[in-house]
Amino acid sequence: MTLSPARETQPSGTPEADWLHCPGCRGMLYRPRFRRELGVCPSCGHHARMGARDRIAFLLDAGSATEFGDLSGVPDDPLGFTDLRSYRDRLAEARARSGLTDAAACATGTLRGHPVVVAAMDFEFLGGSLGAALGALVEQAARAAVERGHPLLVVSASGGARMQEGAIALMQMARTSRALADLDAAGILTISLVTDPTYGGVAASFVPLADIVLAEPGARLGFAGPRVIAQTLGQELPEGFQTAEFLLEHGLVDAVVPRAAQRATLAALLSAARPSSPTRVEPVELVRDPGALPDRSAWDSVRAVRTAGRITTTSMIERVVDDFVELRGDRSGGDCPAIVTGLGRWDGVPVAIVGQQRGETVAERVHRNFGMPRPEGYRKAGRVMRLAEKLRIPVVTLVDTPGAHPGVDAERRGQAHAIADNLRLMARLAVPVVSVVLGEGGSGGALGVAVADRVYALEDSVFSVISPEGCAAILWRDAARAPEAAEALQIGAAALLRNGLVEGVIPGPSTDGALVGDAVRRTVTTALAELVGLPAEELRRTRALRYSAFGNHRDRGGNS
């Protein structure tokens, strides 16, 4: 395995050559152990660089890799460039040292049995710089993925565009971005694995365009390097600037994945990207008659949805969804933990999950803003739903929020626009959407993830245009009259059923996670069995009819 962890402490051939210095913590590393740890320092977790072919050998199943790549039509030195040395000499030296023709190796193979195409870059080849040859290899990898119908995995490591090829190198940014667009058009999953470093033209073209962007711990990614920013603008850079952890916090990568966990994470994503038919389960006997529901006031339901110990989005995922991989970030500079999104398998069916999460402990509730999403959360949800549409897999949404965050910063960052965009998106999604109201459906903040083909509710859940307290304060001018407002608003499950807002009510106490969790699982699975396979236009047409009907007929009935 070719690793670039540090410099050796002694010349090769001496006993001391078995020891290295870790560039992260400066501790001593025993070379054999370092190799067993896949080039990761056991003390500080620093991830050493890995050669392209070694990366492919590590990621793909043993014996499955078949390397490909034809650079016969790519000129070595299109500009006849010479600086202190000729470009031709630099290329010859890089090829002799690495055994590669250029800064990447491409291969087809399997990863835990899942077919995949891999393009792995090698920083040791002229800094992994992007020139015509690398552009051709990325394009060929994308074409192979389209022809085979297999996902594309790109492992990046680059200092930027190759200066010795001038504007020709610059044009590779457009060339490779167009190749990724072909994969979008073909509905094929693309994944980027960012390794250290990834800068310049590579960071501003095909790498961030992947559907899912993972990063190794500590990996740096950016358009302009930190020295350039600091020296050009004289700005003081924040702690950890451009590292994987910084990028995760700012919504620019989906996850930071240590090397030892990469194969498992990638396999889960590849599994979730392969559409399959729903399994048949014993359907839940849903309540469809409002009179059959337990007698409870609307205010009792409001109090119930705000108590601890209820089933939540994350507890549902843990109980029901296999191989779930959380996807984070809106790709525009932020993330919102009040909305959890990701891919996984619901009763064996690959799905995209979008769920609102209040939190189960005080600390988690604070972290998740008490389940009140910010614009970044809605944009993240929209991104994952668009990915589901591309991959032709259903969307399952889990609703539980007092409402969208009403803060000044949320308004400044486009809260209303983010919700509106999701409403339009969900109305036209070409894949099935099933939504379950687990707790509180607070106004447009809830509806922003709840436009669906089938909507179900737990028996003590609520859905309302405004909170009872808000309604009472505005219309009664007395927030203490919230119980009265709750009854008038008809926000309880019985009223939702009577008014046609939900297809059925899932019975059982929401505090019984095992009972209700299983009922939600079977309800969603049954709905998916009915919806998966329907033509996109049929889904859109019936969805449009569902929402056009609201307001055209009113059954006053009771008011629970």
Coordinates of C-alpha atoms in Angstrom, one line a residue:
M1 CA 0.0 0.0 0.0
T2 CA 1.4 3.4 -1.1
L3 CA 1.0 5.9 1.8
S4 CA 2.5 9.3 2.3
P5 CA 2.2 9.7 6.1
A6 CA 5.4 11.4 7.1
R7 CA 9.1 11.3 6.5
E8 CA 11.1 8.4 7.7
T9 CA 13.3 8.9 10.8
Q10 CA 16.2 7.0 9.4
P11 CA 17.5 5.9 6.0
S12 CA 15.9 2.9 4.4
G13 CA 17.5 -0.4 5.4
T14 CA 18.1 0.4 9.1
P15 CA 15.9 -0.9 11.9
E16 CA 14.8 2.7 12.6
A17 CA 13.2 2.9 9.2
D18 CA 10.3 1.0 10.6
W19 CA 9.3 4.2 12.5
L20 CA 7.7 7.3 11.1
H21 CA 6.7 10.7 12.5
C22 CA 2.9 11.4 12.3
P23 CA 2.5 14.9 10.7
G24 CA -0.7 15.4 12.8
C25 CA 0.6 14.8 16.3
R26 CA 4.3 14.4 15.7
G27 CA 4.2 11.1 17.5
M28 CA 6.2 8.0 16.5
L29 CA 4.4 5.5 14.3
Y30 CA 5.4 1.9 13.9
R31 CA 5.2 1.3 10.1
P32 CA 3.7 -2.2 10.1
R33 CA 0.9 -1.1 12.5
F34 CA 0.4 2.1 10.5
R35 CA -0.2 0.0 7.4
R36 CA -2.6 -2.2 9.3
E37 CA -4.5 0.9 10.4
L38 CA -5.0 1.9 6.7
G39 CA -2.7 4.8 7.0
V40 CA -4.5 6.4 10.0
C41 CA -2.6 7.4 13.1
P42 CA -3.9 5.4 16.1
S43 CA -3.1 8.3 18.4
C44 CA -4.6 11.4 16.7
G45 CA -6.6 10.0 13.8
H46 CA -4.6 11.8 11.1
H47 CA -5.4 10.2 7.7
A48 CA -2.3 9.8 5.5
R49 CA -2.6 10.2 1.7
M50 CA -3.2 7.1 -0.2
G51 CA -2.2 6.3 -3.8
A52 CA -4.9 6.0 -6.4
R53 CA -4.5 2.3 -7.1
D54 CA -4.2 1.5 -3.4
R55 CA -7.4 3.4 -2.8
I56 CA -9.2 1.4 -5.4
A57 CA -7.8 -1.9 -3.9
F58 CA -8.9 -0.8 -0.5
L59 CA -12.4 0.2 -1.5
L60 CA -13.4 -2.5 -4.0
D61 CA -13.9 -6.2 -3.2
A62 CA -10.8 -8.3 -3.7
G63 CA -10.3 -9.5 -7.2
S64 CA -13.2 -7.4 -8.6
A65 CA -11.4 -4.4 -9.9
T66 CA -10.8 -3.9 -13.7
E67 CA -8.8 -0.8 -14.5
F68 CA -9.6 1.2 -17.6
G69 CA -8.7 4.5 -19.2
D70 CA -7.5 5.5 -22.7
L71 CA -5.3 8.6 -22.9
S72 CA -3.9 7.8 -26.4
G73 CA -5.6 10.8 -27.9
V74 CA -4.5 13.3 -25.2
P75 CA -1.3 15.3 -26.0
D76 CA 1.3 15.3 -23.3
D77 CA 2.3 19.0 -23.6
P78 CA -0.2 21.0 -25.5
L79 CA 1.6 24.3 -24.9
G80 CA 5.2 23.2 -25.0
F81 CA 5.5 24.6 -21.5
T82 CA 8.8 25.1 -19.7
D83 CA 9.5 26.8 -16.3
L84 CA 12.6 25.8 -14.4
R85 CA 12.1 22.4 -16.1
S86 CA 10.1 21.3 -19.1
Y87 CA 6.6 20.0 -18.5
R88 CA 7.5 16.9 -20.4
D89 CA 10.3 16.1 -17.9
R90 CA 8.0 16.7 -15.0
L91 CA 5.4 14.3 -16.5
A92 CA 8.0 11.6 -17.2
E93 CA 9.2 11.8 -13.6
A94 CA 5.7 11.7 -12.2
R95 CA 4.9 8.6 -14.3
A96 CA 8.1 6.8 -13.3
R97 CA 7.5 7.5 -9.6
S98 CA 3.8 6.6 -9.5
G99 CA 3.3 4.1 -12.3
L100 CA 0.3 6.1 -13.4
T101 CA -0.2 7.8 -16.8
D102 CA -1.8 10.8 -15.1
A103 CA -3.2 11.9 -11.8
A104 CA -6.0 9.3 -11.5
A105 CA -6.8 5.6 -11.9
C106 CA -10.2 4.4 -13.0
A107 CA -11.8 1.0 -12.4
T108 CA -15.0 -1.0 -12.5
G109 CA -15.7 -3.5 -9.7
T110 CA -17.9 -4.2 -6.8
L111 CA -18.1 -2.8 -3.2
R112 CA -19.5 -5.4 -0.9
G113 CA -21.3 -6.9 -3.9
H114 CA -22.6 -3.6 -5.3
P115 CA -21.4 -2.7 -8.8
V116 CA -19.6 0.7 -9.0
V117 CA -17.3 2.7 -11.1
V118 CA -14.4 4.4 -9.3
A119 CA -12.2 7.3 -10.4
A120 CA -9.5 7.8 -7.7
M121 CA -7.1 10.7 -7.8
D122 CA -3.5 10.6 -6.8
F123 CA -1.9 13.7 -5.2
E124 CA 1.6 12.4 -5.7
F125 CA 1.2 12.8 -9.4
L126 CA 1.9 16.6 -9.9
G127 CA -0.3 17.4 -7.0
G128 CA -3.3 15.7 -8.5
S129 CA -3.7 18.7 -10.8
L130 CA -6.5 18.8 -13.3
G131 CA -5.3 18.8 -16.9
A132 CA -6.6 17.4 -20.2
A133 CA -5.6 13.8 -19.3
L134 CA -7.4 13.9 -15.9
G135 CA -10.4 15.5 -17.5
A136 CA -10.5 12.7 -20.0
L137 CA -10.3 10.0 -17.3
V138 CA -13.1 11.6 -15.3
E139 CA -15.2 11.8 -18.4
Q140 CA -14.5 8.2 -19.3
A141 CA -15.4 7.1 -15.8
A142 CA -18.7 9.0 -16.1
R143 CA -19.4 7.4 -19.5
A144 CA -18.7 3.9 -18.1
A145 CA -21.1 4.5 -15.3
V146 CA -23.8 5.6 -17.7
E147 CA -23.2 2.7 -20.1
R148 CA -23.3 0.1 -17.2
G149 CA -26.0 1.9 -15.2
H150 CA -23.7 1.7 -12.2
P151 CA -23.0 4.5 -9.6
L152 CA -19.9 6.6 -9.9
L153 CA -17.5 7.1 -7.0
V154 CA -14.9 9.9 -7.3
V155 CA -12.1 10.1 -4.8
S156 CA -10.5 13.5 -4.9
A157 CA -7.1 14.8 -4.0
S158 CA -5.8 17.8 -5.9
G159 CA -4.1 21.2 -5.6
G160 CA -6.2 22.6 -8.5
A161 CA -5.9 23.1 -12.3
R162 CA -2.6 22.2 -14.0
M163 CA -0.9 25.5 -14.8
Q164 CA 1.4 24.0 -17.4
E165 CA -1.7 23.4 -19.7
G166 CA -3.1 27.0 -19.3
A167 CA -6.7 27.6 -20.4
I168 CA -6.9 24.0 -21.7
A169 CA -6.7 22.9 -18.0
L170 CA -9.3 25.5 -17.1
M171 CA -11.7 24.0 -19.7
Q172 CA -11.6 20.6 -17.9
M173 CA -13.7 22.1 -15.2
A174 CA -16.5 22.5 -17.7
R175 CA -15.8 19.2 -19.3
T176 CA -16.0 17.2 -16.1
S177 CA -19.0 19.1 -14.8
R178 CA -20.9 18.3 -18.1
A179 CA -20.0 14.6 -17.5
L180 CA -21.6 14.7 -14.1
A181 CA -24.7 16.3 -15.7
D182 CA -24.9 13.2 -18.0
L183 CA -25.2 11.1 -14.9
D184 CA -27.9 13.3 -13.5
A185 CA -29.9 12.9 -16.8
A186 CA -29.4 9.1 -16.6
G187 CA -30.6 8.9 -13.0
I188 CA -27.3 7.4 -11.8
L189 CA -26.0 8.0 -8.2
T190 CA -22.8 9.9 -7.9
I191 CA -20.7 10.0 -4.7
S192 CA -17.6 12.1 -4.0
L193 CA -15.1 11.1 -1.3
V194 CA -13.0 14.2 -0.5
T195 CA -9.5 13.5 0.7
D196 CA -6.8 15.9 1.7
P197 CA -6.3 18.2 0.0
T198 CA -8.9 19.1 -2.7
Y199 CA -8.6 22.6 -4.0
G200 CA -9.1 24.9 -7.0
G201 CA -10.5 23.7 -10.2
V202 CA -11.3 20.2 -8.9
A203 CA -13.1 21.7 -5.9
A204 CA -15.1 24.0 -8.1
S205 CA -16.2 21.4 -10.7
F206 CA -17.0 17.7 -10.6
V207 CA -16.3 17.0 -6.9
P208 CA -19.1 19.1 -5.2
L209 CA -21.5 18.2 -8.0
A210 CA -21.9 14.7 -6.8
D211 CA -25.3 13.7 -5.2
I212 CA -23.5 12.8 -2.0
V213 CA -20.3 14.3 -0.7
L214 CA -18.4 12.5 1.9
A215 CA -15.0 13.6 3.4
E216 CA -12.2 12.0 5.3
P217 CA -11.5 13.5 8.8
G218 CA -9.4 16.6 8.4
A219 CA -9.6 16.7 4.6
R220 CA -9.4 20.3 3.3
L221 CA -11.6 21.5 0.4
G222 CA -11.9 24.9 -1.1
F223 CA -11.6 27.1 -4.2
A224 CA -9.0 29.4 -2.9
G225 CA -6.4 28.1 -0.5
P226 CA -6.1 29.6 3.0
R227 CA -2.8 31.3 2.3
V228 CA -4.2 33.0 -0.7
I229 CA -7.1 34.3 1.3
A230 CA -5.0 35.4 4.2
Q231 CA -2.4 37.1 2.1
T232 CA -4.7 38.6 -0.5
L233 CA -7.4 39.9 1.8
G234 CA -5.6 40.0 5.1
Q235 CA -8.4 38.1 6.8
E236 CA -8.0 36.0 9.9
L237 CA -9.3 32.6 9.1
P238 CA -11.6 30.8 11.6
E239 CA -10.5 27.7 13.4
G240 CA -10.5 24.6 11.2
F241 CA -11.2 26.6 8.1
Q242 CA -12.0 24.5 5.0
T243 CA -11.5 21.2 6.9
A244 CA -14.1 18.4 6.6
E245 CA -15.5 19.2 10.0
F246 CA -15.8 22.9 9.1
L247 CA -17.5 22.0 5.8
L248 CA -19.9 19.7 7.6
E249 CA -20.9 22.4 10.0
H250 CA -21.6 24.7 7.1
G251 CA -23.7 22.3 5.1
L252 CA -21.2 21.6 2.3
V253 CA -20.6 17.9 2.9
D254 CA -23.0 15.1 3.9
A255 CA -20.8 13.3 6.4
V256 CA -17.2 13.0 7.7
V257 CA -16.3 9.3 7.4
P258 CA -13.2 7.8 8.9
R259 CA -11.3 5.4 6.5
A260 CA -12.2 2.3 8.5
A261 CA -15.9 3.1 8.1
Q262 CA -15.9 4.1 4.4
R263 CA -16.7 0.7 2.8
A264 CA -19.7 0.2 5.1
T265 CA -21.0 3.7 4.5
L266 CA -20.6 3.5 0.8
A267 CA -22.2 0.0 0.7
A268 CA -25.2 1.3 2.5
L269 CA -25.6 4.2 0.1
L270 CA -25.2 1.9 -2.9
S271 CA -27.8 -0.4 -1.5
A272 CA -30.3 2.5 -1.0
A273 CA -29.8 3.7 -4.6
R274 CA -31.1 0.4 -6.1
P275 CA -34.9 0.5 -6.5
S276 CA -36.8 -2.6 -5.5
S277 CA -40.4 -3.7 -5.0
P278 CA -42.0 -3.3 -1.6
T279 CA -42.5 -6.3 0.6
R280 CA -46.0 -7.4 1.5
V281 CA -46.9 -7.0 5.2
E282 CA -50.0 -7.5 7.3
P283 CA -51.7 -4.2 7.0
V284 CA -52.6 -2.1 10.0
E285 CA -56.3 -1.7 10.8
L286 CA -56.3 2.0 10.4
V287 CA -59.0 4.1 12.0
R288 CA -61.1 5.6 9.2
D289 CA -64.2 6.5 11.3
P290 CA -63.7 9.5 13.5
G291 CA -66.2 8.2 15.9
A292 CA -64.1 5.1 16.6
L293 CA -61.2 7.2 18.0
P294 CA -60.7 7.6 21.8
D295 CA -62.6 10.4 23.2
R296 CA -60.1 13.2 23.8
S297 CA -60.2 17.0 23.5
A298 CA -58.1 18.8 21.0
W299 CA -56.3 20.5 23.9
D300 CA -55.5 17.1 25.4
S301 CA -53.9 16.1 22.1
V302 CA -51.9 19.4 22.1
R303 CA -50.5 18.6 25.5
A304 CA -49.8 15.0 24.5
V305 CA -47.7 16.0 21.5
R306 CA -45.5 18.2 23.7
T307 CA -44.7 15.7 26.3
A308 CA -41.5 13.7 26.5
G309 CA -41.3 10.0 25.8
R310 CA -43.1 10.1 22.5
I311 CA -41.9 8.3 19.4
T312 CA -39.7 10.6 17.3
T313 CA -38.1 10.6 13.8
T314 CA -34.8 9.3 15.0
S315 CA -36.4 6.5 17.1
M316 CA -38.5 5.5 14.1
I317 CA -35.4 5.4 11.9
E318 CA -33.6 3.3 14.5
R319 CA -36.5 0.9 14.7
V320 CA -37.5 0.6 11.0
V321 CA -34.8 1.8 8.6
D322 CA -31.9 -0.5 7.7
D323 CA -28.5 0.9 6.6
F324 CA -29.6 4.5 7.2
V325 CA -27.0 7.1 6.2
E326 CA -27.8 10.6 7.3
L327 CA -27.2 13.3 4.7
R328 CA -26.5 16.8 5.9
G329 CA -26.3 20.2 4.6
D330 CA -28.1 22.4 2.1
R331 CA -25.0 22.9 -0.1
S332 CA -25.5 26.7 0.3
G333 CA -23.7 27.3 3.6
G334 CA -25.7 25.7 6.3
D335 CA -27.4 22.7 8.0
C336 CA -30.3 22.4 10.3
P337 CA -30.5 19.6 12.8
A338 CA -34.3 20.1 13.3
I339 CA -34.7 18.2 10.0
V340 CA -33.1 14.8 9.6
T341 CA -32.6 13.5 6.1
G342 CA -30.9 10.5 4.6
L343 CA -31.2 7.3 2.6
G344 CA -31.9 3.8 3.8
R345 CA -34.2 0.8 3.4
W346 CA -37.7 0.7 4.8
D347 CA -38.8 -2.9 5.1
G348 CA -36.2 -3.6 2.3
V349 CA -37.4 -0.8 0.1
P350 CA -34.8 1.9 -0.7
V351 CA -36.3 5.3 0.4
A352 CA -35.3 8.9 1.2
I353 CA -36.2 9.9 4.7
V354 CA -37.1 13.4 5.7
G355 CA -38.2 13.9 9.3
Q356 CA -38.5 16.7 11.8
Q357 CA -36.9 16.1 15.1
R358 CA -37.6 17.9 18.4
G359 CA -35.1 16.0 20.5
E360 CA -35.5 13.6 23.3
T361 CA -33.3 15.2 26.0
V362 CA -33.0 18.8 27.0
A363 CA -29.6 19.1 25.4
E364 CA -30.8 17.5 22.2
R365 CA -33.9 19.8 22.1
V366 CA -31.7 22.8 22.4
H367 CA -29.4 21.4 19.7
R368 CA -32.3 20.8 17.4
N369 CA -34.0 24.1 18.1
F370 CA -37.0 22.3 19.6
G371 CA -37.9 20.9 16.3
M372 CA -38.3 24.3 14.6
P373 CA -36.6 24.1 11.2
R374 CA -34.6 27.0 9.7
P375 CA -34.4 27.6 5.9
E376 CA -31.3 25.4 5.7
G377 CA -33.4 22.5 6.9
Y378 CA -36.1 22.9 4.2
R379 CA -33.4 23.4 1.5
K380 CA -31.7 20.2 2.7
A381 CA -35.0 18.4 2.6
G382 CA -35.6 19.6 -0.9
R383 CA -32.1 18.5 -2.0
V384 CA -32.7 15.0 -0.7
M385 CA -36.2 14.7 -2.2
R386 CA -34.7 15.8 -5.6
L387 CA -32.1 13.0 -5.2
A388 CA -34.9 10.5 -4.5
E389 CA -36.6 11.6 -7.7
K390 CA -33.4 11.2 -9.6
L391 CA -32.9 7.7 -8.2
R392 CA -36.5 6.8 -8.6
I393 CA -37.0 5.9 -5.0
P394 CA -40.0 6.9 -2.7
V395 CA -39.9 9.6 -0.1
V396 CA -41.1 9.0 3.5
T397 CA -41.6 12.1 5.6
L398 CA -42.2 12.2 9.4
V399 CA -43.8 15.3 10.7
D400 CA -43.3 16.7 14.2
T401 CA -42.7 20.4 14.6
P402 CA -44.3 23.4 16.5
G403 CA -43.6 25.3 13.3
A404 CA -40.8 26.9 11.3
H405 CA -38.3 28.9 13.2
P406 CA -39.6 32.5 13.4
G407 CA -36.3 34.3 14.0
V408 CA -34.8 37.3 12.3
D409 CA -31.9 35.3 10.8
A410 CA -34.3 32.7 9.4
E411 CA -36.3 35.4 7.7
R412 CA -33.2 37.0 6.4
R413 CA -32.0 33.7 4.9
G414 CA -35.3 33.1 3.1
Q415 CA -37.6 31.0 5.4
A416 CA -40.7 31.7 3.3
H417 CA -38.9 31.0 0.1
A418 CA -37.5 27.7 1.3
I419 CA -40.9 26.4 2.4
A420 CA -42.6 27.6 -0.8
D421 CA -40.0 25.9 -2.9
N422 CA -40.7 22.6 -1.1
L423 CA -44.4 22.9 -1.6
R424 CA -43.9 23.3 -5.3
L425 CA -41.3 20.5 -5.4
M426 CA -43.4 18.0 -3.6
A427 CA -46.5 18.7 -5.7
R428 CA -44.6 17.6 -8.8
L429 CA -42.3 14.9 -7.5
A430 CA -42.3 11.9 -9.9
V431 CA -41.9 9.4 -7.1
P432 CA -44.3 8.3 -4.3
V433 CA -44.5 10.4 -1.2
V434 CA -45.9 9.0 2.1
S435 CA -46.1 11.2 5.2
V436 CA -46.9 10.4 8.8
V437 CA -47.7 13.0 11.4
L438 CA -46.0 11.7 14.5
G439 CA -46.8 14.6 16.8
E440 CA -47.4 18.3 16.2
G441 CA -48.0 19.5 12.7
G442 CA -47.4 23.2 13.1
S443 CA -48.6 25.3 10.2
G444 CA -46.5 25.8 7.1
G445 CA -43.5 24.6 8.9
A446 CA -45.0 21.1 9.0
L447 CA -46.6 21.3 5.5
G448 CA -43.2 22.1 4.1
V449 CA -42.4 18.4 4.3
A450 CA -45.9 16.9 4.2
V451 CA -47.3 17.4 0.7
A452 CA -47.8 13.7 -0.1
D453 CA -49.8 11.0 -1.9
R454 CA -50.8 9.4 1.4
V455 CA -50.9 11.2 4.8
Y456 CA -51.5 9.4 8.0
A457 CA -51.6 10.6 11.6
L458 CA -51.1 9.1 15.1
E459 CA -54.2 9.1 17.2
D460 CA -53.0 11.8 19.5
S461 CA -51.3 14.0 16.9
V462 CA -52.4 17.5 15.7
F463 CA -52.2 19.6 12.6
S464 CA -53.0 23.3 12.6
V465 CA -52.7 26.5 10.7
I466 CA -51.4 28.2 13.9
S467 CA -50.7 27.2 17.5
P468 CA -53.8 27.3 19.8
E469 CA -51.9 29.9 21.9
G470 CA -51.2 32.1 18.9
C471 CA -54.8 31.9 17.7
A472 CA -56.1 32.7 21.1
A473 CA -53.8 35.7 21.5
I474 CA -54.8 37.1 18.1
L475 CA -58.5 36.4 18.0
W476 CA -59.5 36.1 21.6
R477 CA -56.8 38.6 22.7
D478 CA -56.1 36.1 25.5
A479 CA -53.5 33.3 25.2
A480 CA -55.1 31.6 28.2
R481 CA -58.0 30.7 26.0
A482 CA -55.8 28.3 24.0
P483 CA -57.9 25.2 24.9
E484 CA -60.9 26.9 23.4
A485 CA -59.0 27.9 20.3
A486 CA -57.8 24.3 19.9
E487 CA -61.3 23.0 19.8
A488 CA -62.4 25.7 17.3
L489 CA -59.5 25.0 15.0
Q490 CA -60.4 21.3 14.8
I491 CA -56.8 20.2 15.0
G492 CA -57.1 16.7 16.5
A493 CA -56.9 13.4 14.6
A494 CA -60.6 12.9 14.5
A495 CA -61.2 16.3 12.8
L496 CA -58.3 15.7 10.4
L497 CA -59.9 12.4 9.4
R498 CA -63.3 13.9 9.1
N499 CA -62.1 16.8 7.0
G500 CA -60.2 14.4 4.6
L501 CA -56.7 15.8 5.6
V502 CA -55.4 12.3 6.4
E503 CA -56.2 8.9 4.8
G504 CA -56.3 7.1 8.1
V505 CA -55.3 7.3 11.8
I506 CA -52.7 4.9 13.2
P507 CA -54.0 3.6 16.5
G508 CA -52.0 3.2 19.7
P509 CA -50.4 5.5 22.3
S510 CA -47.4 7.4 20.9
T511 CA -45.4 6.7 24.0
D512 CA -45.4 3.0 23.2
G513 CA -42.5 3.0 20.8
A514 CA -42.6 -0.7 20.0
L515 CA -46.3 -0.8 19.3
V516 CA -46.7 2.4 17.4
G517 CA -43.4 2.1 15.6
D518 CA -44.5 -1.3 14.2
A519 CA -47.8 0.2 13.2
V520 CA -46.1 3.1 11.4
R521 CA -43.8 0.7 9.7
R522 CA -46.6 -1.5 8.3
T523 CA -48.7 1.5 7.4
V524 CA -46.0 3.1 5.3
T525 CA -44.9 -0.3 3.7
T526 CA -48.5 -1.0 2.7
A527 CA -48.8 2.5 1.2
L528 CA -45.6 2.1 -0.7
A529 CA -46.8 -1.3 -2.1
E530 CA -49.8 0.6 -3.5
L531 CA -47.8 3.5 -5.0
V532 CA -44.5 2.2 -6.2
G533 CA -44.7 1.4 -9.9
L534 CA -47.4 4.0 -10.7
P535 CA -46.4 6.3 -13.6
A536 CA -45.1 9.7 -12.6
E537 CA -48.0 11.5 -14.3
E538 CA -50.5 9.4 -12.4
L539 CA -48.9 10.3 -9.1
R540 CA -48.9 13.9 -10.0
R541 CA -52.4 13.9 -11.2
T542 CA -53.9 12.2 -8.2
R543 CA -51.8 14.3 -5.9
A544 CA -53.1 17.4 -7.6
L545 CA -56.7 16.2 -7.2
R546 CA -56.1 15.5 -3.5
Y547 CA -55.1 19.0 -2.8
S548 CA -57.6 20.7 -5.1
A549 CA -60.3 19.0 -3.1
F550 CA -59.5 20.9 0.1
G551 CA -62.0 23.7 0.5
N552 CA -64.5 22.3 -2.1
H553 CA -66.4 20.3 0.5
R554 CA -66.9 20.8 4.2
D555 CA -68.3 18.3 6.7
R556 CA -68.9 20.3 9.9
G557 CA -69.3 17.2 12.0
G558 CA -67.7 17.4 15.5
N559 CA -64.8 19.5 16.4
S560 CA -62.3 17.2 18.0

